[in-house]
Short mmCIF file of C-alpha atoms and ligand atoms in Angstrom, two decimals:
data_model
loop_
_atom_site.label_atom_id
_atom_site.label_comp_id
_atom_site.label_asym_id
_atom_site.label_seq_id
_atom_site.Cartn_x
_atom_site.Cartn_y
_atom_site.Cartn_z
CA UNK A 1 40.66 130.56 81.41
CA UNK A 2 39.63 131.77 84.87
CA UNK A 3 41.85 134.52 86.24
CA UNK A 4 42.07 135.26 89.95
CA UNK A 5 44.20 138.11 91.21
CA UNK A 6 43.15 137.62 94.83
CA UNK A 7 45.75 138.69 97.40
CA UNK A 8 48.08 140.11 94.75
CA UNK A 9 49.78 143.52 95.02
CA UNK A 10 50.07 146.13 92.29
CA UNK A 11 53.34 147.93 93.00
CA UNK A 12 54.67 148.15 89.46
CA UNK A 13 52.90 147.61 86.15
CA UNK A 14 55.14 144.57 85.79
CA UNK A 15 53.02 142.87 88.45
CA UNK A 16 50.36 142.29 85.80
CA UNK A 17 50.81 140.25 82.61
CA UNK A 18 49.35 141.51 79.35
CA UNK A 19 46.51 139.00 79.66
CA UNK A 20 45.73 140.15 83.19
CA UNK A 21 45.64 143.77 82.01
CA UNK A 22 43.15 142.77 79.32
CA UNK A 23 41.15 140.93 82.00
CA UNK A 24 40.98 144.07 84.14
CA UNK A 25 39.66 145.94 81.08
CA UNK A 26 37.00 143.31 80.42
CA UNK A 27 35.77 143.63 84.00
CA UNK A 28 35.99 147.45 83.88
CA UNK A 29 33.69 147.37 80.82
CA UNK A 30 31.19 145.34 82.83
CA UNK A 31 31.47 147.76 85.76
CA UNK A 32 31.09 150.81 83.50
CA UNK A 33 27.84 149.43 82.09
CA UNK A 34 26.26 149.45 85.54
CA UNK A 35 28.26 151.61 87.93
CA UNK A 36 25.31 151.84 90.32
CA UNK A 37 24.58 148.11 90.27
CA UNK A 38 27.77 146.84 91.92
CA UNK A 39 26.99 147.64 95.52
CA UNK A 40 27.20 144.03 96.71
CA UNK A 41 30.51 143.15 95.08
CA UNK A 42 32.81 144.18 97.97
CA UNK A 43 30.24 144.52 100.75
CA UNK A 44 31.90 144.14 104.15
CA UNK A 45 35.38 145.01 102.84
CA UNK A 46 37.45 148.00 103.97
CA UNK A 47 39.94 149.92 101.86
CA UNK A 48 42.62 152.00 103.61
CA UNK A 49 43.35 155.06 101.51
CA UNK A 50 46.73 156.50 102.55
CA UNK A 51 47.66 159.58 100.56
CA UNK A 52 50.81 161.30 101.78
CA UNK A 53 51.02 163.48 98.67
CA UNK A 54 48.27 165.62 97.12
CA UNK A 55 45.80 163.88 94.83
CA UNK A 56 42.41 164.57 93.33
CA UNK A 57 41.86 161.87 90.71
CA UNK A 58 43.63 158.86 92.14
CA UNK A 59 42.34 159.16 95.69
CA UNK A 60 38.83 160.16 94.80
CA UNK A 61 38.43 157.57 92.04
CA UNK A 62 39.73 154.79 94.32
CA UNK A 63 37.38 155.91 97.07
CA UNK A 64 34.47 156.32 94.65
CA UNK A 65 35.25 152.86 93.27
CA UNK A 66 35.21 151.23 96.72
CA UNK A 67 31.99 153.02 97.62
CA UNK A 68 30.34 151.92 94.37
CA UNK A 69 31.39 148.34 95.16
CA UNK A 70 29.61 148.52 98.50
CA UNK A 71 32.81 148.54 100.56
CA UNK A 72 33.96 151.12 103.06
CA UNK A 73 36.92 153.47 103.13
CA UNK A 74 39.20 154.61 105.94
CA UNK A 75 41.59 157.31 104.94
CA UNK A 76 44.55 159.48 105.86
CA UNK A 77 45.53 162.44 103.77
CA UNK A 78 48.45 163.96 105.58
CA UNK A 79 51.54 162.48 107.12
CA UNK A 80 51.40 164.97 110.01
CA UNK A 81 48.12 163.38 111.11
CA UNK A 82 49.69 159.95 111.47
CA UNK A 83 52.35 158.48 113.73
CA UNK A 84 54.79 158.67 110.82
CA UNK A 85 55.19 162.26 112.00
CA UNK A 86 56.40 160.89 115.35
CA UNK A 87 59.06 158.84 113.59
CA UNK A 88 57.16 155.56 113.09
CA UNK A 89 58.48 153.44 110.24
CA UNK A 90 56.46 152.65 107.14
CA UNK A 91 56.84 148.94 107.94
CA UNK A 92 55.17 149.30 111.34
CA UNK A 93 52.42 151.45 109.86
CA UNK A 94 51.85 148.82 107.15
CA UNK A 95 51.54 145.97 109.66
CA UNK A 96 49.00 147.90 111.69
CA UNK A 97 46.91 149.31 108.83
CA UNK A 98 46.93 145.85 107.25
CA UNK A 99 45.19 144.56 110.37
CA UNK A 100 42.46 147.21 110.07
CA UNK A 101 41.70 147.02 106.35
CA UNK A 102 41.33 144.40 103.61
CA UNK A 103 43.32 146.34 101.04
CA UNK A 104 45.71 149.32 101.16
CA UNK A 105 46.06 152.04 98.54
CA UNK A 106 49.11 154.21 99.19
CA UNK A 107 50.67 157.31 97.66
CA UNK A 108 53.97 158.38 99.17
CA UNK A 109 56.80 160.72 98.11
CA UNK A 110 59.54 158.12 98.74
CA UNK A 111 60.39 155.87 95.83
CA UNK A 112 59.87 152.25 96.80
CA UNK A 113 57.59 153.08 99.77
CA UNK A 114 54.69 151.05 98.34
CA UNK A 115 56.96 148.01 98.02
CA UNK A 116 57.84 148.25 101.70
CA UNK A 117 54.15 148.47 102.62
CA UNK A 118 53.48 145.39 100.49
CA UNK A 119 56.35 143.54 102.17
CA UNK A 120 54.95 144.17 105.65
CA UNK A 121 51.14 144.30 105.30
CA UNK A 122 49.18 141.05 105.18
CA UNK A 123 46.69 142.44 102.67
CA UNK A 124 46.95 143.45 98.99
CA UNK A 125 48.64 146.80 98.39
CA UNK A 126 48.18 149.14 95.43
CA UNK A 127 50.84 151.71 94.61
CA UNK A 128 49.00 154.96 93.90
CA UNK A 129 52.30 156.71 93.07
CA UNK A 130 55.64 156.42 94.87
CA UNK A 131 57.64 159.58 94.23
CA UNK A 132 58.95 159.72 90.67
CA UNK A 133 59.03 155.94 90.35
CA UNK A 134 55.74 154.38 89.15
CA UNK A 135 51.97 154.84 89.09
CA UNK A 136 50.65 151.54 87.75
CA UNK A 137 46.90 152.02 88.24
CA UNK A 138 47.16 155.24 86.19
CA UNK A 139 48.73 153.16 83.44
CA UNK A 140 45.75 150.84 83.50
CA UNK A 141 43.37 153.69 82.79
CA UNK A 142 45.76 155.17 80.22
CA UNK A 143 45.87 151.88 78.33
CA UNK A 144 42.11 151.50 78.74
CA UNK A 145 41.62 154.88 77.04
CA UNK A 146 44.05 154.04 74.25
CA UNK A 147 42.35 150.72 73.64
CA UNK A 148 38.90 152.32 73.50
CA UNK A 149 40.08 154.87 70.97
CA UNK A 150 42.44 152.75 68.89
CA UNK A 151 40.65 149.38 69.32
CA UNK A 152 43.92 147.66 70.03
CA UNK A 153 46.98 147.97 72.22
CA UNK A 154 49.28 146.21 69.85
CA UNK A 155 51.93 147.85 67.76
CA UNK A 156 50.93 151.48 68.37
CA UNK A 157 53.04 154.60 68.03
CA UNK A 158 52.90 156.81 71.10
CA UNK A 159 54.73 160.06 71.83
CA UNK A 160 55.56 160.78 75.48
CA UNK A 161 55.94 164.47 76.11
CA UNK A 162 57.22 166.78 78.85
CA UNK A 163 58.79 165.75 82.16
CA UNK A 164 59.90 162.20 81.50
CA UNK A 165 62.42 162.27 84.32
CA UNK A 166 60.19 162.76 87.35
CA UNK A 167 56.83 161.84 85.76
CA UNK A 168 55.99 158.49 87.31
CA UNK A 169 53.04 157.90 84.99
CA UNK A 170 55.28 157.82 81.91
CA UNK A 171 57.63 155.27 83.48
CA UNK A 172 54.85 152.76 84.13
CA UNK A 173 53.23 153.55 80.81
CA UNK A 174 56.45 153.08 78.83
CA UNK A 175 56.99 149.60 80.31
CA UNK A 176 53.44 148.60 79.49
CA UNK A 177 53.51 150.03 75.97
CA UNK A 178 56.76 148.23 75.29
CA UNK A 179 55.15 144.96 76.27
CA UNK A 180 52.37 145.55 73.78
CA UNK A 181 54.92 146.15 71.05
CA UNK A 182 54.65 149.94 70.79
CA UNK A 183 57.06 152.34 69.19
CA UNK A 184 57.58 155.26 71.54
CA UNK A 185 58.87 158.70 70.76
CA UNK A 186 60.23 160.62 73.72
CA UNK A 187 59.98 164.40 73.57
CA UNK A 188 61.26 165.57 76.96
CA UNK A 189 61.74 169.13 78.02
CA UNK A 190 65.51 169.79 78.18
CA UNK A 191 66.90 168.39 81.40
CA UNK A 192 63.90 166.12 81.98
CA UNK A 193 64.84 163.19 79.78
CA UNK A 194 63.71 159.62 80.42
CA UNK A 195 66.04 158.22 83.11
CA UNK A 196 68.76 155.89 81.92
CA UNK A 197 67.53 153.07 84.15
CA UNK A 198 64.13 153.21 82.42
CA UNK A 199 65.79 153.23 78.99
CA UNK A 200 67.92 150.27 80.02
CA UNK A 201 64.88 148.25 81.02
CA UNK A 202 63.08 149.10 77.80
CA UNK A 203 66.03 148.10 75.67
CA UNK A 204 67.55 145.22 77.64
CA UNK A 205 64.42 143.60 79.01
CA UNK A 206 61.76 144.39 76.43
CA UNK A 207 64.05 143.99 73.43
CA UNK A 208 63.58 147.65 72.54
CA UNK A 209 65.98 149.49 70.29
CA UNK A 210 66.87 153.07 71.11
CA UNK A 211 67.53 155.66 68.45
CA UNK A 212 68.77 159.11 69.35
CA UNK A 213 67.49 161.67 66.91
CA UNK A 214 70.12 164.08 65.66
CA UNK A 215 68.08 166.28 63.40
CA UNK A 216 68.69 169.96 62.65
CA UNK A 217 68.93 172.21 65.71
CA UNK A 218 66.13 174.50 64.50
CA UNK A 219 63.74 171.55 64.33
CA UNK A 220 64.49 170.62 67.92
CA UNK A 221 64.07 174.22 69.00
CA UNK A 222 60.65 174.33 67.38
CA UNK A 223 59.82 171.59 69.86
CA UNK A 224 58.09 169.40 67.32
CA UNK A 225 60.62 166.66 66.91
CA UNK A 226 61.01 163.99 69.54
CA UNK A 227 64.58 163.39 70.53
CA UNK A 228 64.60 159.65 71.09
CA UNK A 229 62.66 156.71 69.77
CA UNK A 230 62.32 153.26 71.22
CA UNK A 231 61.44 150.54 68.78
CA UNK A 232 60.21 147.47 70.53
CA UNK A 233 60.92 144.47 68.41
CA UNK A 234 59.76 141.46 70.37
CA UNK A 235 59.30 139.02 67.52
CA UNK A 236 61.58 140.32 64.81
CA UNK A 237 63.31 143.42 63.56
CA UNK A 238 61.21 146.55 63.27
CA UNK A 239 60.53 147.32 59.65
CA UNK A 240 62.50 150.53 59.88
CA UNK A 241 65.09 149.39 62.34
CA UNK A 242 67.71 148.79 59.69
CA UNK A 243 67.66 152.36 58.41
CA UNK A 244 68.09 154.28 61.64
CA UNK A 245 68.96 157.64 60.11
CA UNK A 246 65.61 158.00 58.38
CA UNK A 247 63.52 155.74 60.60
CA UNK A 248 62.27 158.37 63.02
CA UNK A 249 61.49 160.95 60.35
CA UNK A 250 59.42 158.48 58.35
CA UNK A 251 57.56 157.43 61.49
CA UNK A 252 56.80 161.04 62.41
CA UNK A 253 55.49 161.98 59.01
CA UNK A 254 53.09 159.06 59.26
CA UNK A 255 51.88 160.43 62.60
CA UNK A 256 51.49 158.98 66.08
CA UNK A 257 48.44 157.29 67.60
CA UNK A 258 48.59 159.21 70.85
CA UNK A 259 50.46 162.13 72.35
CA UNK A 260 50.78 161.68 76.11
CA UNK A 261 51.50 165.02 77.75
CA UNK A 262 52.82 165.45 81.29
CA UNK A 263 53.29 168.46 83.52
CA UNK A 264 56.57 169.53 85.03
CA UNK A 265 56.77 167.75 88.42
CA UNK A 266 57.96 170.87 90.25
CA UNK A 267 57.57 169.25 93.65
CA UNK A 268 60.40 166.79 92.88
CA UNK A 269 63.38 169.10 92.29
CA UNK A 270 64.90 172.43 93.20
CA UNK A 271 63.30 175.31 91.27
CA UNK A 272 66.73 176.42 90.07
CA UNK A 273 67.03 173.29 87.87
CA UNK A 274 68.64 174.05 84.55
CA UNK A 275 65.81 172.67 82.43
CA UNK A 276 63.31 175.18 83.74
CA UNK A 277 65.14 178.05 82.08
CA UNK A 278 64.75 176.47 78.67
CA UNK A 279 60.98 176.46 78.58
CA UNK A 280 58.53 173.60 78.41
CA UNK A 281 56.73 172.22 75.37
CA UNK A 282 53.10 173.32 75.09
CA UNK A 283 50.43 171.38 73.28
CA UNK A 284 47.97 173.72 71.61
CA UNK A 285 45.85 174.11 68.50
CA UNK A 286 48.77 175.45 66.48
CA UNK A 287 50.81 172.34 67.17
CA UNK A 288 47.87 170.12 66.38
CA UNK A 289 47.54 171.62 62.92
CA UNK A 290 50.74 169.69 62.01
CA UNK A 291 50.06 166.89 59.55
CA UNK A 292 51.58 164.24 61.81
CA UNK A 293 48.93 164.88 64.52
CA UNK A 294 45.85 164.70 62.30
CA UNK A 295 44.65 161.41 63.78
CA UNK A 296 46.48 161.71 67.09
CA UNK A 297 44.60 161.54 70.37
CA UNK A 298 45.81 163.81 73.20
CA UNK A 299 46.19 162.30 76.64
CA UNK A 300 47.29 163.71 79.98
CA UNK A 301 47.18 162.12 83.45
CA UNK A 302 46.25 165.59 84.83
CA UNK A 303 46.53 167.93 86.61
CA UNK A 304 47.72 170.28 83.85
CA UNK A 305 49.58 173.46 84.68
CA UNK A 306 50.16 175.27 81.40
CA UNK A 307 51.57 172.57 79.13
CA UNK A 308 48.19 171.71 77.60
CA UNK A 309 46.15 174.67 76.34
CA UNK A 310 42.50 174.92 77.39
CA UNK A 311 41.66 175.61 73.73
CA UNK A 312 42.33 171.89 73.13
CA UNK A 313 39.38 170.87 75.33
CA UNK A 314 36.84 171.19 72.53
CA UNK A 315 39.02 169.27 70.08
CA UNK A 316 37.58 165.77 69.44
CA UNK A 317 41.10 164.37 69.67
CA UNK A 318 41.38 165.42 73.34
CA UNK A 319 40.84 162.44 75.65
CA UNK A 320 42.11 163.57 79.04
CA UNK A 321 38.79 164.02 80.82
CA UNK A 322 37.49 160.75 79.41
CA UNK A 323 40.77 159.20 80.55
CA UNK A 324 40.25 160.49 84.12
CA UNK A 325 36.63 159.27 84.14
CA UNK A 326 37.87 155.77 83.27
CA UNK A 327 39.61 155.76 86.65
CA UNK A 328 36.43 154.68 88.46
CA UNK A 329 35.51 151.51 86.48
CA UNK A 330 39.17 150.54 86.15
CA UNK A 331 39.73 150.88 89.89
CA UNK A 332 36.45 149.09 90.64
CA UNK A 333 37.69 146.19 88.53
CA UNK A 334 41.12 146.27 90.15
CA UNK A 335 39.83 146.41 93.73
CA UNK A 336 37.30 143.64 93.22
CA UNK A 337 39.94 141.40 91.60
CA UNK A 338 42.65 141.94 94.23
CA UNK A 339 40.10 141.48 97.01
CA UNK A 340 39.07 138.18 95.43
CA UNK A 341 35.47 139.38 95.05
CA UNK A 342 35.62 138.81 91.30
CA UNK A 343 37.39 136.52 88.93
CA UNK A 344 37.33 136.85 85.19
CA UNK A 345 36.92 134.24 82.56
CA UNK A 346 38.74 135.16 79.38
CA UNK A 347 39.48 133.27 76.20
CA UNK A 348 43.13 132.44 75.53
CA UNK A 349 44.43 135.85 74.62
CA UNK A 350 45.82 136.51 71.20
CA UNK A 351 47.96 139.25 72.65
CA UNK A 352 51.54 137.96 72.82
CA UNK A 353 53.06 138.24 76.26
CA UNK A 354 56.33 140.02 75.60
CA UNK A 355 56.78 140.48 79.31
CA UNK A 356 59.07 137.61 80.08
CA UNK A 357 60.30 138.96 83.35
CA UNK A 358 64.04 138.79 83.25
CA UNK A 359 65.47 137.07 86.30
CA UNK A 360 68.58 138.81 87.59
CA UNK A 361 70.90 137.60 90.33
CA UNK A 362 70.27 139.44 93.58
CA UNK A 363 72.94 141.14 95.71
CA UNK A 364 72.11 141.65 99.37
CA UNK A 365 75.33 141.28 101.31
CA UNK A 366 75.87 143.97 103.89
CA UNK A 367 79.10 145.47 102.55
CA UNK A 368 78.06 149.09 102.74
CA UNK A 369 76.64 149.28 99.19
CA UNK A 370 73.62 151.58 99.31
CA UNK A 371 71.20 153.14 96.89
CA UNK A 372 72.41 156.61 95.85
CA UNK A 373 68.93 157.96 95.23
CA UNK A 374 68.17 160.28 98.14
CA UNK A 375 64.43 159.81 97.53
CA UNK A 376 64.64 156.04 97.86
CA UNK A 377 62.81 154.59 100.83
CA UNK A 378 65.85 152.45 101.66
CA UNK A 379 68.00 155.45 102.65
CA UNK A 380 65.48 157.27 104.84
CA UNK A 381 66.31 157.81 108.51
CA UNK A 382 63.16 156.14 109.85
CA UNK A 383 63.53 153.06 107.65
CA UNK A 384 67.26 152.39 108.02
CA UNK A 385 67.00 150.06 111.00
CA UNK A 386 65.11 147.32 109.24
CA UNK A 387 65.47 147.74 105.45
CA UNK A 388 68.19 145.57 103.98
CA UNK A 389 69.80 147.12 100.92
CA UNK A 390 69.05 144.82 98.03
CA UNK A 391 69.91 145.03 94.34
CA UNK A 392 69.49 143.11 91.14
CA UNK A 393 72.73 142.64 89.20
CA UNK A 394 71.44 143.77 85.82
CA UNK A 395 74.72 143.97 83.93
CA UNK A 396 78.39 143.07 84.19
CA UNK A 397 79.55 145.54 81.53
CA UNK A 398 79.86 147.72 83.49
CA UNK A 399 78.82 146.20 86.81
CA UNK A 400 75.33 147.63 87.33
CA UNK A 401 73.17 147.14 90.40
CA UNK A 402 69.48 148.10 90.34
CA UNK A 403 67.91 148.98 93.70
CA UNK A 404 64.90 146.69 94.26
CA UNK A 405 62.95 149.56 95.83
CA UNK A 406 63.39 152.56 93.51
CA UNK A 407 65.16 150.89 90.53
CA UNK A 408 67.88 153.51 90.35
CA UNK A 409 71.18 152.05 89.28
CA UNK A 410 74.69 152.23 90.72
CA UNK A 411 78.08 151.13 89.37
CA UNK A 412 80.22 150.09 92.34
CA UNK A 413 83.95 150.09 91.56
CA UNK A 414 85.37 147.12 93.51
CA UNK A 415 84.61 143.42 93.80
CA UNK A 416 85.85 140.31 95.56
CA UNK A 417 84.84 136.69 95.90
CA UNK A 418 83.66 134.96 99.06
CA UNK A 419 84.87 131.65 97.66
CA UNK A 420 88.50 132.34 97.13
CA UNK A 421 89.62 133.48 100.50
CA UNK A 422 88.22 130.38 102.26
CA UNK A 423 88.92 131.90 105.62
CA UNK A 424 92.58 132.46 104.84
CA UNK A 425 93.34 136.11 105.42
CA UNK A 426 96.24 136.11 102.95
CA UNK A 427 93.84 135.05 100.16
CA UNK A 428 91.40 137.90 100.61
CA UNK A 429 91.81 140.00 97.49
CA UNK A 430 89.67 142.69 95.91
CA UNK A 431 89.70 143.83 92.29
CA UNK A 432 88.40 146.59 90.10
CA UNK A 433 84.85 145.87 88.95
CA UNK A 434 85.78 146.61 85.33
CA UNK A 435 88.41 143.84 85.24
CA UNK A 436 87.81 140.38 83.80
CA UNK A 437 87.73 139.03 87.36
CA UNK A 438 84.07 140.00 87.51
CA UNK A 439 83.24 137.36 84.91
CA UNK A 440 85.12 134.74 86.94
CA UNK A 441 83.12 135.19 90.14
CA UNK A 442 79.77 133.44 90.43
CA UNK A 443 76.97 135.88 91.41
CA UNK A 444 76.33 133.95 94.64
CA UNK A 445 79.99 134.47 95.64
CA UNK A 446 80.23 138.08 94.60
CA UNK A 447 81.18 140.69 97.19
CA UNK A 448 80.84 144.32 96.11
CA UNK A 449 82.42 147.45 97.59
CA UNK A 450 81.81 151.14 97.08
CA UNK A 451 85.39 152.05 97.94
CA UNK A 452 88.83 150.60 98.58
CA UNK A 453 88.52 151.70 102.21
CA UNK A 454 85.44 149.50 102.66
CA UNK A 455 87.22 146.52 101.08
CA UNK A 456 90.34 147.04 103.19
CA UNK A 457 88.26 147.55 106.31
CA UNK A 458 86.89 144.04 105.77
CA UNK A 459 90.38 142.61 105.50
CA UNK A 460 90.78 142.52 101.70
CA UNK A 461 94.00 143.54 99.92
CA UNK A 462 94.21 144.84 96.38
CA UNK A 463 94.65 141.89 93.99
CA UNK A 464 97.35 141.99 91.37
CA UNK A 465 96.46 144.39 88.59
CA UNK A 466 94.20 142.87 85.95
CA UNK A 467 93.17 144.32 82.61
CA UNK A 468 89.80 146.01 82.22
CA UNK A 469 87.23 144.05 80.19
CA UNK A 470 87.58 144.67 76.45
CA UNK A 471 91.10 146.04 76.69
CA UNK A 472 93.06 144.11 74.04
CA UNK A 473 96.45 145.53 74.97
N1 CP B 1 46.67 161.42 87.55
C1 CP B 1 46.87 161.61 88.86
O1 CP B 1 47.61 160.86 89.52
O2 CP B 1 46.17 162.65 89.38
P1 CP B 1 46.11 163.04 90.94
O3 CP B 1 47.50 163.46 91.34
O4 CP B 1 45.10 164.12 91.04
O5 CP B 1 45.73 161.80 91.70
#
């Protein structure tokens, strides 16, 4: 089967199927065998490298990759050196840069910024990290490392460790691991737990099953016991899923395939944050003497800032520098595929594609419903004029809207229908979103309000009281 990824974007890891990920790896293997022999692959092509946040690995490995492929690089490393500093919108910048280059790689502090660039540039766009949202090309090299070491991506047990709230690498990685049928153990530092919207996606869209671990307090304080586990059960119940109380303990005693460590993303929150006072888990030799880690590989997207002891560097289980080195062949493969300079021919994959992208109804009426995430691109001053607030309706119980840019969720309290009022002012009624009226309104007719004032401002009156969903009285 010939795979072409020409003209595609990589904004989230969900933009690639499992088979396409495997295809990138196959090409990366080819590239790695002759890094210096690829100088004609992208000759004549230009990559725009836009890094509006600090980076060593991602920027340099993308630029090294493009240079190795025989292409050229134009780059910007600071916002203050661009017209963004004069108040230009990301959309305008994207249109212009897309007319100068054949592909854009962008890192930006606003969540959803890479999606906006992809919407407005006429060339493929790669998200090199958008705030605390996603970092999909990092996930490719993370999976590449895991596959090299474990010989498979299927059915692994992986512990994700540290700042799971703001760490964008773990969000992309968790989605990908779920699709390959992994069991994940989350061991966040207190206050830096995996965001609920990520958990929801893992459980609702990848058929994962969440278990909260409620073990003895002293065990948690020792920092050795992950707090949550996600069992992904795409084709049938997990073998331990029916005995939840002991499931996690049994899994831990058997050990995990990889421990993925992340640093505290200090740049994304106020230093007074509660979690900081409670310490941060450190991976060191002492921890790795535990029986459960005997065969465990240690991974880290880097940079490290104290959470991973230097004494681990000589341990054969430590993979983080090898992981970073994989960034060049992986990004060579990715660039050459998205630029259409390479296609790959792969046999029908045996890897099951669990990633059946769930289609959700979309809400984009202009009724004042906005994303509540202050780091979302859609609420930034310079972007307000043209960005239309857009959400997926991911649940009715309770009504849950997911921002299409940053994926944060909101639960607006009031609803109405566009169908029922039919232009007659006296028929315009709004209801509480937790009433059974929500189930009666077709998604295409749904009107959503953040407040009664907004509903009333648009001429709606409060409908007669209706019972909340699930209330039997
Ligand atoms: N892993 C990673 O994204 O590193 P940089 O921030 O150095 O690019």
